[in-house]
Short mmCIF file of C-alpha atoms and ligand atoms in Angstrom, two decimals:
data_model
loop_
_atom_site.label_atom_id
_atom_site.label_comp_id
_atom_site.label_asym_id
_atom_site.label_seq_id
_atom_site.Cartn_x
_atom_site.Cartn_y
_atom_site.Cartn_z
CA UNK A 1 0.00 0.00 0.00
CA UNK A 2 0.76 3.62 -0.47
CA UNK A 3 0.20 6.51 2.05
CA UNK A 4 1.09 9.88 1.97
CA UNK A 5 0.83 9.99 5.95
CA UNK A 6 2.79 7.24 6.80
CA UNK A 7 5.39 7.24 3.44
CA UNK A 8 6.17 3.70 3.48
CA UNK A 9 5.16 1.00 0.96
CA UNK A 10 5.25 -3.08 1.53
CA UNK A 11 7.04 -4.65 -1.28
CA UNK A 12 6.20 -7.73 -3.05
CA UNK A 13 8.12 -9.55 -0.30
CA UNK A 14 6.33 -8.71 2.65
CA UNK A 15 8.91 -5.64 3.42
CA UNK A 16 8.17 -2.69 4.70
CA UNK A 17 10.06 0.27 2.76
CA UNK A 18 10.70 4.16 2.77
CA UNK A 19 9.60 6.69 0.61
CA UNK A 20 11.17 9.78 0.46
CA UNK A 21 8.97 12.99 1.65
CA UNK A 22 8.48 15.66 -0.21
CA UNK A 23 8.22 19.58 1.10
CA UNK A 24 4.60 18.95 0.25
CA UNK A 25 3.84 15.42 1.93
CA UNK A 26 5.53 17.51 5.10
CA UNK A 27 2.89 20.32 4.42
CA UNK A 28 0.36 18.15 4.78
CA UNK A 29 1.20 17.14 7.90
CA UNK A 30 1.15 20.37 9.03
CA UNK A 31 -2.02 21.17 7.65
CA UNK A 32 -3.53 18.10 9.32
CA UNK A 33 -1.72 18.92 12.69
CA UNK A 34 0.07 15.45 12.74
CA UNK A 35 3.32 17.40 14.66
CA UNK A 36 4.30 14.33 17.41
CA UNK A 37 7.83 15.46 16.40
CA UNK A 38 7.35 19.00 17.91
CA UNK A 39 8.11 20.03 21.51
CA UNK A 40 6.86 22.97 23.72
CA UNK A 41 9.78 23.04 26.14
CA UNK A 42 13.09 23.09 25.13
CA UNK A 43 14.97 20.33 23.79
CA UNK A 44 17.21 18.17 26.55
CA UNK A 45 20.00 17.47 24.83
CA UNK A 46 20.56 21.75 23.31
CA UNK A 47 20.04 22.73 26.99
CA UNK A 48 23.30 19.82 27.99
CA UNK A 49 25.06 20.79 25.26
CA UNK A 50 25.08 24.18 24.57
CA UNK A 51 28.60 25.36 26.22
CA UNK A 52 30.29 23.43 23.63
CA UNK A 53 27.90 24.73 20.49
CA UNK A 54 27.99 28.56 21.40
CA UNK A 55 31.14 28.81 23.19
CA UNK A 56 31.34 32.87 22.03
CA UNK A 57 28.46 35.41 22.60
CA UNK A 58 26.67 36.68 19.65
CA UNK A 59 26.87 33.41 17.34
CA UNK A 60 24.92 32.86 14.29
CA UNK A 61 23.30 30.09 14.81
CA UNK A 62 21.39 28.10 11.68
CA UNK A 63 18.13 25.70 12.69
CA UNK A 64 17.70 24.01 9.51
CA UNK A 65 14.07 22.47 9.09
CA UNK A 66 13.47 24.35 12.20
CA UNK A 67 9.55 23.65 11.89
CA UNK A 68 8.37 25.57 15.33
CA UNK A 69 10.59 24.98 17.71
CA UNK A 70 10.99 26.97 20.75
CA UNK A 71 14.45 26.44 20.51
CA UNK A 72 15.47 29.29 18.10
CA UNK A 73 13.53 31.45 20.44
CA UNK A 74 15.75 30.55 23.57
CA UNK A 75 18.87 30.77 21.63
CA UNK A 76 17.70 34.42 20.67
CA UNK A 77 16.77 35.06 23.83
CA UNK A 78 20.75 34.50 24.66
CA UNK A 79 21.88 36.94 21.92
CA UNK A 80 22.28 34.87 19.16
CA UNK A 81 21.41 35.66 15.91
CA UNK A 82 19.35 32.91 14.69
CA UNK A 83 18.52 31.84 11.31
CA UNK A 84 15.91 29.00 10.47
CA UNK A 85 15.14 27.16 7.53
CA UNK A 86 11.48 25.48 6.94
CA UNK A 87 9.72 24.76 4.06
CA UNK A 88 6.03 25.26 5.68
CA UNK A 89 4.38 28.63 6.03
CA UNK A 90 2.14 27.24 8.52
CA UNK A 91 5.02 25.80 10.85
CA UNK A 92 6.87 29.48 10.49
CA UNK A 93 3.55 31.41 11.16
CA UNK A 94 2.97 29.45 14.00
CA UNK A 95 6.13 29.96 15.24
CA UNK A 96 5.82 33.51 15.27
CA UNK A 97 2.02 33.21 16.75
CA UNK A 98 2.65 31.06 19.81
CA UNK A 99 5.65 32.98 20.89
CA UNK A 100 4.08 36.14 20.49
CA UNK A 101 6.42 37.60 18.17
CA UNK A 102 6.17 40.38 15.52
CA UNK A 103 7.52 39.93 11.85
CA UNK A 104 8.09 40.83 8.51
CA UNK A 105 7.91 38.89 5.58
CA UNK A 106 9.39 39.62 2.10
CA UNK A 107 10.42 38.21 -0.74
CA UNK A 108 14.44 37.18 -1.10
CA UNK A 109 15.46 39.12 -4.11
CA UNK A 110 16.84 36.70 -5.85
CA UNK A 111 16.46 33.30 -4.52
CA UNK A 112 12.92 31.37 -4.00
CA UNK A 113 12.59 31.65 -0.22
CA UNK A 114 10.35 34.09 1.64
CA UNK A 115 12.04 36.07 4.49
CA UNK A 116 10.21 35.93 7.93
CA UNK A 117 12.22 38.38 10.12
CA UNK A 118 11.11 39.12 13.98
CA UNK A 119 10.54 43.23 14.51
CA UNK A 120 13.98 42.84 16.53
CA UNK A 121 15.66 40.82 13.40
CA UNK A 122 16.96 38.61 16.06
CA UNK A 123 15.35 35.61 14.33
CA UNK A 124 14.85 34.96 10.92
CA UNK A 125 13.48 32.09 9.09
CA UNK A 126 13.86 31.25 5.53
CA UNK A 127 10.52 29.46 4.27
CA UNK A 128 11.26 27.50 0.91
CA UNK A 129 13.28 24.53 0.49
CA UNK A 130 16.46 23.27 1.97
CA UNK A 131 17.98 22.12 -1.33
CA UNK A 132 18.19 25.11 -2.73
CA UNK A 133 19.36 27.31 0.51
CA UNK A 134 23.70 28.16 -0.37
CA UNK A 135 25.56 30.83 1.72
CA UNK A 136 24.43 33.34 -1.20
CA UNK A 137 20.56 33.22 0.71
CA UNK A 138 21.95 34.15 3.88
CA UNK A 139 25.83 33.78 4.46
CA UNK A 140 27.12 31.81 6.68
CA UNK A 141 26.93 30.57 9.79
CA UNK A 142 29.27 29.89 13.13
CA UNK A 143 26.64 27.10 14.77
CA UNK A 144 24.39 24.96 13.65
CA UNK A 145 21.84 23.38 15.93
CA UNK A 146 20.00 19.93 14.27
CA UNK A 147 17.19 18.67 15.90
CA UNK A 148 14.50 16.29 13.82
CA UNK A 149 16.92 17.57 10.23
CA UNK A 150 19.09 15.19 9.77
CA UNK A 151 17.04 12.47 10.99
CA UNK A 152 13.92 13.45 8.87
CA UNK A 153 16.27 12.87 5.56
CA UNK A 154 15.87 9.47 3.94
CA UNK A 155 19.06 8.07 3.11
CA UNK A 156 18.83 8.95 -0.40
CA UNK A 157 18.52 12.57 0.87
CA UNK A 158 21.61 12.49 3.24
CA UNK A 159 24.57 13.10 1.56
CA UNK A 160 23.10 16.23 -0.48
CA UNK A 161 21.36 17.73 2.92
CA UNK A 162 25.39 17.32 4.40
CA UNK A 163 26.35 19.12 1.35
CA UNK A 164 24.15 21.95 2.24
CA UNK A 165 24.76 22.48 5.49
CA UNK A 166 28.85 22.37 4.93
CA UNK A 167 28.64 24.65 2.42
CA UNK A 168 26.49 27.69 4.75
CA UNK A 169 29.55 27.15 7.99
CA UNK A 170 32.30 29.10 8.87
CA UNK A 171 35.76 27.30 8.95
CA UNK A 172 35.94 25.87 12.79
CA UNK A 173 32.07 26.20 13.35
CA UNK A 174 30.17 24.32 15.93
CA UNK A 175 27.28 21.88 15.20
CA UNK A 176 25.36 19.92 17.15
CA UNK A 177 23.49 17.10 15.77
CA UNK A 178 20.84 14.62 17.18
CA UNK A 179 20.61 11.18 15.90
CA UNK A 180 18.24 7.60 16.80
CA UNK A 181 19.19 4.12 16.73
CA UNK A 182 16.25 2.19 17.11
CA UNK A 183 14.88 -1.27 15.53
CA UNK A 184 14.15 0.36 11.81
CA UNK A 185 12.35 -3.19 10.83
CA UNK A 186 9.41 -2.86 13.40
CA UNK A 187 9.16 0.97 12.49
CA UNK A 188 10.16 2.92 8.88
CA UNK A 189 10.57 6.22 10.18
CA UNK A 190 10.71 9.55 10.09
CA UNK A 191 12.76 9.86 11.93
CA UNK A 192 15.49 7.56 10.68
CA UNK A 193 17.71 5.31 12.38
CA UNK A 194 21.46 6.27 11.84
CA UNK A 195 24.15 3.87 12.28
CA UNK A 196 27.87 4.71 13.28
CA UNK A 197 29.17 3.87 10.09
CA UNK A 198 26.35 6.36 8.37
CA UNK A 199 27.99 8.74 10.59
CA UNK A 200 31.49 8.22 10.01
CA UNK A 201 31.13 7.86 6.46
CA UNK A 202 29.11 11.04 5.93
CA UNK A 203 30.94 13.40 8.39
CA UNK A 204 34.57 12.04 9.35
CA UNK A 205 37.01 14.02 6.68
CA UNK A 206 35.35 17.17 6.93
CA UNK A 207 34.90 17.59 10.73
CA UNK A 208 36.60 16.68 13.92
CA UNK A 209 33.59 14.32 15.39
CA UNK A 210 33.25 13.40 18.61
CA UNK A 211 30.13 11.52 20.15
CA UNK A 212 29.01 12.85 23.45
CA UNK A 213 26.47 10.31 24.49
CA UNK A 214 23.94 7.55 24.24
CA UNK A 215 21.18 7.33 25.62
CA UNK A 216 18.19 5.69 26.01
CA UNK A 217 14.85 7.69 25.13
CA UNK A 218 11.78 5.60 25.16
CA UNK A 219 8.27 7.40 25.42
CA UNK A 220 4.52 5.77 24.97
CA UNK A 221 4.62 7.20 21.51
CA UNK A 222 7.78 5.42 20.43
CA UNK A 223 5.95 2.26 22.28
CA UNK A 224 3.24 3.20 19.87
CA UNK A 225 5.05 2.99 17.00
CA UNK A 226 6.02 -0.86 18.16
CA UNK A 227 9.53 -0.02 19.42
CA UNK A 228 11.13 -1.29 22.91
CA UNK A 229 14.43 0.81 22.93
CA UNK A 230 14.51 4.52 20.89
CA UNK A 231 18.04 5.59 21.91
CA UNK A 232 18.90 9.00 21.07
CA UNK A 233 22.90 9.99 20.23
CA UNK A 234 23.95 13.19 20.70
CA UNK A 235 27.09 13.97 18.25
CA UNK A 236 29.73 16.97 18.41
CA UNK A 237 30.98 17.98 15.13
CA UNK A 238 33.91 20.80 14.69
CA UNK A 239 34.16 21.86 11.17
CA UNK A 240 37.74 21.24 9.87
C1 SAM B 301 10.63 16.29 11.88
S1 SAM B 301 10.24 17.97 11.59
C2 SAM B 301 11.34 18.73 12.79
C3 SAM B 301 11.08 20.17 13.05
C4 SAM B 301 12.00 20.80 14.11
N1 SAM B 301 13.40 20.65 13.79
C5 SAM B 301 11.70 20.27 15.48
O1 SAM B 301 12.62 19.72 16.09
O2 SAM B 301 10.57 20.40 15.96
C6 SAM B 301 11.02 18.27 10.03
C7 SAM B 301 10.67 19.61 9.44
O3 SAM B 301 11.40 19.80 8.23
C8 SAM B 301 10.59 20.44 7.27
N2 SAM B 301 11.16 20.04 5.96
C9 SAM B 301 11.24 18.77 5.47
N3 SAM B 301 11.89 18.77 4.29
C10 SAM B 301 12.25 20.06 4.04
C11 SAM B 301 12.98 20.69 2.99
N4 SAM B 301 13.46 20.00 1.95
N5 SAM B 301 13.18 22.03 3.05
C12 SAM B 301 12.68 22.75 4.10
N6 SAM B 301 11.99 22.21 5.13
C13 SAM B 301 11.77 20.88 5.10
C14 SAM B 301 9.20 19.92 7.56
O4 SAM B 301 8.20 20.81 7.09
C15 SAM B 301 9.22 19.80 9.08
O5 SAM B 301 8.75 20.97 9.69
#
């Protein structure tokens, strides 16, 4: 079967496999409200981490598919200039609503994205899609803060969304980078499960990477999903 919520199709042998999601099958899900990736507080592992990601004041700090998380508003909050990527107008106005912030919105001048600036330009988010966001959309970056990104890439996706997000950092920048390892034959994803050698292959060379931790993550809507261990990895990544 086929279906556009779920993205995953049985083959003729009984196995379950992944389609890739468009902008628009993610669209959908905002339209329909299906968001048990986002959180209201936020995230564990930025709040842990963050000495080691924003180690100066005043860091420009990229949120790629940043959907509507509270974390860009924290980080702003801290002085950081923050700059998030999302293909959904409804996950960016949303933002904006439930955090009770002003904005602008105008069109880049030369690239497809629309501009979403806060009255304070502390935060702005780029609505349009990732793969065709360069450092000539918005420069570049010193920090880059991945939560539900990387891991909502299919594998197909990977390497080019690692292109991408080398291409907008600074020499020596910071990123932080969430991934799961979890039993991908009882559930398909999003979000995927990344192995170490998925890691190594697609970010050893060009960064210094260092894994902080493992750990084990399992909530009823993992359970849900038919899994008995969701571990999250939190990984440290210095750009060479
Ligand atoms: C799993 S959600 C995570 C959102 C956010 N990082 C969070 O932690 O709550 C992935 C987000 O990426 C957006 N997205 C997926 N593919 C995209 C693309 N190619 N370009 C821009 N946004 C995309 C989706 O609309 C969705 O909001």
């Amino acid at each position: 079967f086929f279906s556009s919520n779920i993205m995953t199709k049985v083959n003729a042998y009984g196995d379950v496999e992944n389609l890739v999601m468009t902008c628009e099958d993610w669209n959908l899900r905002w339209k329909k409200n299906q968001l048990d990736f986002h959180f209201s507080e936020v995230y564990d592992s930025l709040l842990k981490h963050e000495h080691l990601l924003l180690e100066k004041a005043n860091c420009s700090v990229f949120v790629p598919l940043c959907g509507k998380s509270v974390d860009m508003k924290y980080l702003a909050d801290k002085s950081h200039r923050v700059v998030g990527l999302e293909f959904s107008e409804i996950a960016i106005q949303d933002f904006f609503a439930e955090q009770n912030i002003k904005f602008t919105v105008e069109k880049h001048p030369s690239h497809p994205f629309n501009i979403y600036r806060s009255s304070d330009s502390a935060i702005t988010i780029y609505q349009g899609d990732l793969f065709q966001f360069n450092s000539n959309v918005a420069g570049k970056f010193d920090a880059v803060w991945d939560r539900g990104s990387f891991c909502a890439m299919q594998p197909s996706q990977q390497n080019a969304y690692c292109d991408v997000i080398y291409q907008v950092l600074n020499p020596g920048s910071r990123y932080l980078l969430n991934t799961f390892i979890y039993d991908q034959t009882k559930y398909p994803g999003p979000p995927q499960h990344t192995t170490d050698k998925e890691i190594s292959e697609l970010f050893n060379g060009r960064y210094d990477v260092k894994i902080l931790e493992v750990y084990e993550n399992l909530k009823p809507l993992h359970m849900s999903w038919g899994l008995d261990s969701f571990q999250v990895r939190n990984v440290f990544l210095v750009k060479k």
